[in-house]
Coordinates of C-alpha atoms in Angstrom, one line a residue:
M137 CA -4.1 -104.0 51.7
A138 CA -6.7 -101.5 51.9
A139 CA -6.0 -98.2 50.1
M140 CA -4.5 -95.5 52.5
V141 CA -5.6 -91.9 52.3
L142 CA -2.7 -89.6 52.7
S143 CA -2.8 -87.3 55.7
R144 CA -2.7 -83.6 55.2
I145 CA 0.8 -83.6 56.6
D146 CA 2.0 -86.3 54.1
Q147 CA 0.3 -84.4 51.3
D148 CA 2.1 -81.2 52.1
E149 CA 5.4 -82.8 53.0
L150 CA 5.7 -85.6 50.5
L151 CA 3.5 -84.9 47.5
G152 CA 4.8 -81.2 47.5
A153 CA 8.3 -82.4 47.3
L154 CA 7.4 -85.2 44.8
Y155 CA 5.8 -83.0 42.3
A156 CA 8.4 -80.2 42.6
L157 CA 10.1 -81.3 39.3
D158 CA 13.6 -80.3 40.5
D159 CA 16.0 -80.5 37.3
I160 CA 19.3 -80.5 39.4
Q161 CA 18.4 -83.3 42.0
P162 CA 15.0 -84.8 40.9
F163 CA 13.2 -86.5 43.8
A164 CA 15.9 -85.9 46.2
A165 CA 13.9 -83.8 48.7
F166 CA 11.0 -86.3 48.4
L167 CA 13.1 -89.3 49.1
E168 CA 14.8 -87.7 52.1
R169 CA 11.5 -86.8 53.5
L170 CA 10.2 -90.3 52.9
R171 CA 13.2 -91.8 54.6
R172 CA 12.7 -89.6 57.7
R173 CA 9.1 -90.3 57.7
T174 CA 9.5 -94.1 57.8
H175 CA 12.9 -94.2 59.8
A176 CA 14.5 -96.0 56.9
R177 CA 18.1 -96.6 56.3
E178 CA 17.5 -95.8 52.6
A179 CA 14.5 -94.6 50.4
V180 CA 14.8 -95.5 46.7
L181 CA 13.0 -94.5 43.6
L182 CA 14.0 -96.5 40.3
T183 CA 12.6 -95.7 37.0
R184 CA 12.8 -97.4 33.6
S185 CA 11.7 -96.1 30.1
V186 CA 12.3 -97.0 26.6
T187 CA 13.8 -93.7 25.9
S188 CA 16.2 -93.0 28.9
G189 CA 16.7 -96.6 30.4
W190 CA 17.2 -97.1 34.0
K191 CA 17.7 -94.3 36.5
S192 CA 18.1 -94.6 40.2
H193 CA 17.5 -92.1 42.9
V194 CA 18.5 -92.8 46.5
S195 CA 18.4 -91.0 49.8
R196 CA 20.3 -92.6 52.7
I197 CA 21.3 -91.9 56.3
S198 CA 24.5 -89.8 56.3
N199 CA 27.7 -91.8 56.3
A200 CA 25.7 -95.0 56.1
T201 CA 27.1 -97.9 53.9
A202 CA 25.0 -98.2 50.8
L203 CA 22.9 -101.3 50.6
P204 CA 23.3 -103.6 47.7
P205 CA 21.1 -102.5 44.7
V206 CA 18.0 -104.6 44.0
P207 CA 18.7 -106.6 40.8
R208 CA 16.9 -105.2 37.9
G209 CA 15.8 -108.6 36.7
L210 CA 14.0 -109.1 40.0
L211 CA 12.3 -105.7 39.8
Q212 CA 10.9 -106.5 36.5
T213 CA 9.1 -109.6 37.8
L214 CA 7.3 -107.6 40.4
R215 CA 3.5 -107.2 39.7
S216 CA 2.4 -103.5 39.3
G217 CA 0.3 -102.4 42.3
R218 CA 1.4 -105.2 44.7
L219 CA 3.5 -104.3 47.9
Y220 CA 6.5 -106.6 48.4
D221 CA 8.5 -107.4 51.5
F222 CA 12.2 -107.7 50.9
E223 CA 12.3 -110.9 52.9
E224 CA 9.6 -112.2 50.6
L225 CA 12.0 -111.4 47.7
G226 CA 15.0 -113.1 49.1
E227 CA 16.8 -109.9 49.4
G228 CA 19.0 -109.1 52.7
G229 CA 17.7 -106.8 55.2
S230 CA 14.2 -105.4 55.7
G231 CA 12.1 -103.1 53.7
R232 CA 9.0 -102.6 51.4
I233 CA 8.9 -102.0 47.7
I234 CA 6.0 -101.4 45.2
R235 CA 5.9 -101.0 41.4
A236 CA 3.7 -98.7 39.4
S237 CA 3.6 -98.7 35.7
N238 CA 2.1 -96.6 33.0
H239 CA 2.5 -96.2 29.2
R240 CA 5.6 -94.1 29.5
N241 CA 7.5 -95.5 32.5
D242 CA 7.9 -98.3 35.2
V243 CA 8.6 -96.9 38.5
W244 CA 9.6 -98.6 41.7
I245 CA 9.4 -96.9 45.2
G246 CA 10.8 -98.6 48.3
I247 CA 12.2 -98.2 51.8
R248 CA 15.0 -100.2 53.1
G249 CA 16.9 -101.0 56.4
G250 CA 19.1 -103.5 58.0
A251 CA 18.2 -107.0 59.5
S252 CA 17.3 -105.3 62.8
D253 CA 15.1 -102.5 61.3
C254 CA 11.4 -103.1 61.4
F255 CA 8.8 -101.6 59.1
G256 CA 5.1 -101.9 60.0
A257 CA 1.8 -101.9 58.1
P258 CA 1.5 -98.1 58.1
D259 CA 4.8 -97.8 56.1
G260 CA 3.7 -100.3 53.5
A261 CA 0.2 -98.4 53.2
L262 CA 2.2 -95.2 52.9
L263 CA 4.2 -96.5 49.9
S264 CA 1.1 -98.0 48.4
A265 CA -0.7 -94.6 48.5
L266 CA 2.4 -92.9 47.1
S267 CA 3.1 -95.2 44.1
S268 CA 0.6 -93.9 41.7
H269 CA 1.7 -90.3 42.6
A270 CA 5.4 -91.3 41.9
A271 CA 4.4 -92.7 38.5
I272 CA 2.7 -89.5 37.5
A273 CA 5.6 -87.4 38.8
V274 CA 8.2 -89.4 36.8
S275 CA 6.0 -89.0 33.7
N276 CA 5.8 -85.3 34.3
M277 CA 9.6 -85.1 34.6
A278 CA 10.0 -87.1 31.4
R279 CA 7.6 -84.7 29.5
L280 CA 9.5 -81.8 30.9
R281 CA 12.8 -83.0 29.7
D282 CA 11.3 -83.8 26.3
S283 CA 10.1 -80.3 26.1
Q284 CA 13.4 -78.9 27.1
I285 CA 15.1 -81.0 24.4
E286 CA 12.6 -79.8 21.8
L287 CA 13.1 -76.2 22.7
A288 CA 16.8 -76.4 22.7
A289 CA 16.8 -78.1 19.3
A290 CA 14.4 -75.5 17.9
N291 CA 16.6 -72.6 19.1
A292 CA 19.8 -74.2 17.7
A293 CA 18.0 -74.6 14.3
L294 CA 16.7 -70.9 14.3
D295 CA 20.3 -69.8 15.3
R296 CA 21.4 -71.4 12.1
A297 CA 19.0 -69.4 10.0
G298 CA 19.6 -66.2 11.9
V299 CA 16.1 -66.0 13.3
G300 CA 15.2 -64.7 16.8
W301 CA 11.8 -65.0 18.4
A302 CA 9.6 -63.9 21.2
V303 CA 6.1 -64.6 22.4
L304 CA 4.1 -61.4 23.0
D305 CA 1.0 -61.2 25.1
E306 CA -2.0 -59.3 24.2
Y307 CA -0.4 -56.1 25.5
G308 CA 2.8 -56.5 23.5
E309 CA 4.9 -57.7 26.5
A310 CA 7.4 -60.4 25.9
V311 CA 6.3 -63.6 27.7
T312 CA 9.2 -65.7 26.7
G313 CA 12.0 -65.9 24.0
Q314 CA 15.0 -63.9 23.1
N315 CA 15.9 -60.3 23.9
H316 CA 15.8 -58.0 20.9
D317 CA 15.8 -54.3 20.4
V318 CA 12.1 -53.9 19.7
S319 CA 10.5 -50.9 21.3
S320 CA 7.3 -51.2 23.4
R321 CA 5.5 -49.2 20.7
Q322 CA 6.7 -51.6 18.0
R323 CA 5.6 -54.7 20.1
A324 CA 2.2 -53.2 20.6
A325 CA 1.8 -52.4 16.9
L326 CA 2.8 -56.0 16.1
V327 CA 0.2 -57.5 18.4
N328 CA -2.5 -54.9 17.3
G329 CA -1.8 -55.8 13.7
V330 CA -2.3 -59.6 14.5
N331 CA -5.4 -59.0 16.5
D332 CA -6.8 -56.9 13.7
G333 CA -6.7 -59.8 11.4
A334 CA -3.2 -59.4 9.7
R335 CA -1.7 -62.6 8.6
V336 CA 1.7 -61.0 9.0
A337 CA 2.1 -57.7 11.0
V338 CA 5.3 -55.7 10.4
A339 CA 6.9 -53.1 12.8
G340 CA 10.5 -51.9 12.4
Q341 CA 12.7 -54.9 11.6
A342 CA 10.3 -57.4 13.2
I343 CA 7.2 -59.3 12.1
A344 CA 4.6 -61.1 14.0
I345 CA 2.0 -63.8 13.2
P346 CA -0.9 -65.2 15.4
F347 CA 0.1 -67.7 18.0
A348 CA -2.7 -69.3 19.7
A349 CA -0.5 -71.4 22.0
G350 CA 0.6 -68.2 23.6
G351 CA -2.9 -67.4 25.1
R352 CA -5.6 -65.0 24.1
G353 CA -4.4 -62.2 21.8
A354 CA -0.8 -63.5 21.7
A355 CA 1.4 -63.2 18.9
L356 CA 4.9 -64.7 17.8
A357 CA 7.4 -62.1 16.9
L358 CA 10.3 -63.0 14.6
F359 CA 13.4 -60.9 13.9
R360 CA 16.8 -61.1 12.3
E361 CA 19.8 -62.2 14.3
P362 CA 23.4 -62.8 13.3
V363 CA 23.7 -66.2 11.5
Q364 CA 25.4 -68.8 13.6
S365 CA 27.0 -70.7 10.7
I366 CA 29.1 -73.9 11.0
D367 CA 30.5 -74.3 7.5
R368 CA 28.2 -73.4 4.6
A369 CA 31.0 -74.0 2.1
A370 CA 31.8 -77.5 3.2
A371 CA 28.1 -78.3 3.0
F372 CA 27.7 -77.0 -0.4
A373 CA 30.9 -78.7 -1.6
A374 CA 29.5 -82.0 -0.3
A375 CA 26.2 -81.6 -2.0
Y376 CA 27.6 -80.8 -5.4
G377 CA 31.0 -82.5 -5.5
L378 CA 32.9 -79.3 -5.5
T379 CA 36.3 -78.4 -4.1
G380 CA 36.6 -76.3 -1.1
A381 CA 37.8 -73.4 -3.1
E382 CA 35.0 -73.6 -5.6
S383 CA 32.5 -73.9 -2.8
R384 CA 33.8 -70.8 -1.1
M385 CA 33.4 -69.0 -4.3
A386 CA 29.9 -70.1 -4.6
I387 CA 29.2 -68.8 -1.0
A388 CA 30.8 -65.4 -1.6
L389 CA 28.7 -64.9 -4.8
A390 CA 25.6 -66.0 -2.9
E391 CA 26.3 -63.3 -0.2
G392 CA 26.1 -60.6 -3.0
A393 CA 29.8 -60.3 -4.1
S394 CA 30.8 -59.9 -7.7
I395 CA 33.4 -62.1 -9.2
V396 CA 36.1 -59.4 -8.8
E397 CA 35.0 -58.9 -5.2
A398 CA 34.9 -62.6 -4.5
A399 CA 38.4 -62.9 -5.9
A400 CA 39.8 -60.2 -3.6
R401 CA 38.0 -61.8 -0.6
L402 CA 39.3 -65.3 -1.3
N403 CA 42.9 -64.2 -2.3
L404 CA 42.3 -65.3 -5.9
T405 CA 43.3 -63.8 -9.2
E406 CA 40.3 -62.7 -11.3
Q407 CA 41.2 -65.4 -13.9
T408 CA 41.0 -68.1 -11.3
A409 CA 37.9 -66.8 -9.9
R410 CA 36.2 -66.8 -13.4
H411 CA 37.5 -70.3 -13.9
Y412 CA 35.8 -71.4 -10.6
S413 CA 32.6 -69.8 -11.6
K414 CA 32.5 -71.7 -14.8
R415 CA 33.1 -74.9 -12.8
L416 CA 30.3 -74.0 -10.5
Y417 CA 27.8 -73.5 -13.4
A418 CA 28.8 -76.9 -14.8
A419 CA 28.7 -78.8 -11.6
T420 CA 25.4 -77.3 -10.3
G421 CA 23.6 -76.9 -13.7
A422 CA 23.0 -73.3 -12.8
R423 CA 22.5 -71.0 -15.9
G424 CA 23.8 -67.8 -14.3
Q425 CA 24.7 -66.2 -11.0
A426 CA 21.1 -65.5 -10.0
E427 CA 20.3 -69.2 -10.3
L428 CA 23.5 -70.1 -8.5
V429 CA 22.5 -67.9 -5.6
R430 CA 19.1 -69.5 -5.4
L431 CA 20.8 -73.0 -5.4
V432 CA 23.0 -72.1 -2.5
W433 CA 20.2 -70.7 -0.3
T434 CA 17.7 -73.5 -1.0
S435 CA 20.3 -76.3 -0.6
V436 CA 21.6 -77.9 2.7
A437 CA 24.2 -75.2 2.7
A438 CA 21.5 -72.8 4.2
L439 CA 21.2 -75.1 7.0
A440 CA 24.9 -75.5 7.9

């Protein structure tokens, strides 16, 4: 079949919806427009990837009974780039389907109807013209979701460490990131410092470093936020074979408490607290409180 050039209307109506990257209902608007365009009972987009497995997106006539799904084993036998007729495949009803593959995904796009429905050559040509676009759109959606996962993971890790961030443009305006009480004058000072060649610029309680990914003159601002700890004591106990009480003593000392202050915080006698501290030094190999503090904040406990 000769390649079809999409009309201006199809480009606006179909490709615009296909590349919209809707997180809530991906490809829903595109499939609905494709179904209406071809007068199909169903328009389908099926995808398969190593990371997310199979996904199915369907648009069908309101209140219509769903057609039986196309067997996945059959889909995998279809040759990429060739248009197939459902009668040719031995599936009930009428319709057309085509497969497009790339290094990230396999994509099948099709239109389906009942036995009395008829799809002509223009419908098949339209699917052929759309198939490569569908593969690109699915890959873009996968990349977007990968980026969203990476950003969420990075933010969760920074929350554990009590670090906030914001990307500042060349004028000191926050492009993206977290809200923080840094004045416009301080943001400008941070960006100016970075653009003047400072490896680390400081203004108030925030620092900034060069950030080429943010664009010309951009800077990455970092500042302290409340630490979102899960259970540092449990992590330190597991790392060094300590009891929960001993580990809680270590965390209290690492946070700046004296032995007397730690005993009061943990409802211990001073004698018990001193016994725990000796156990801590023996178990960790620390030769004093300063080294114990260093061990706490360089161990897995700092990540918990």
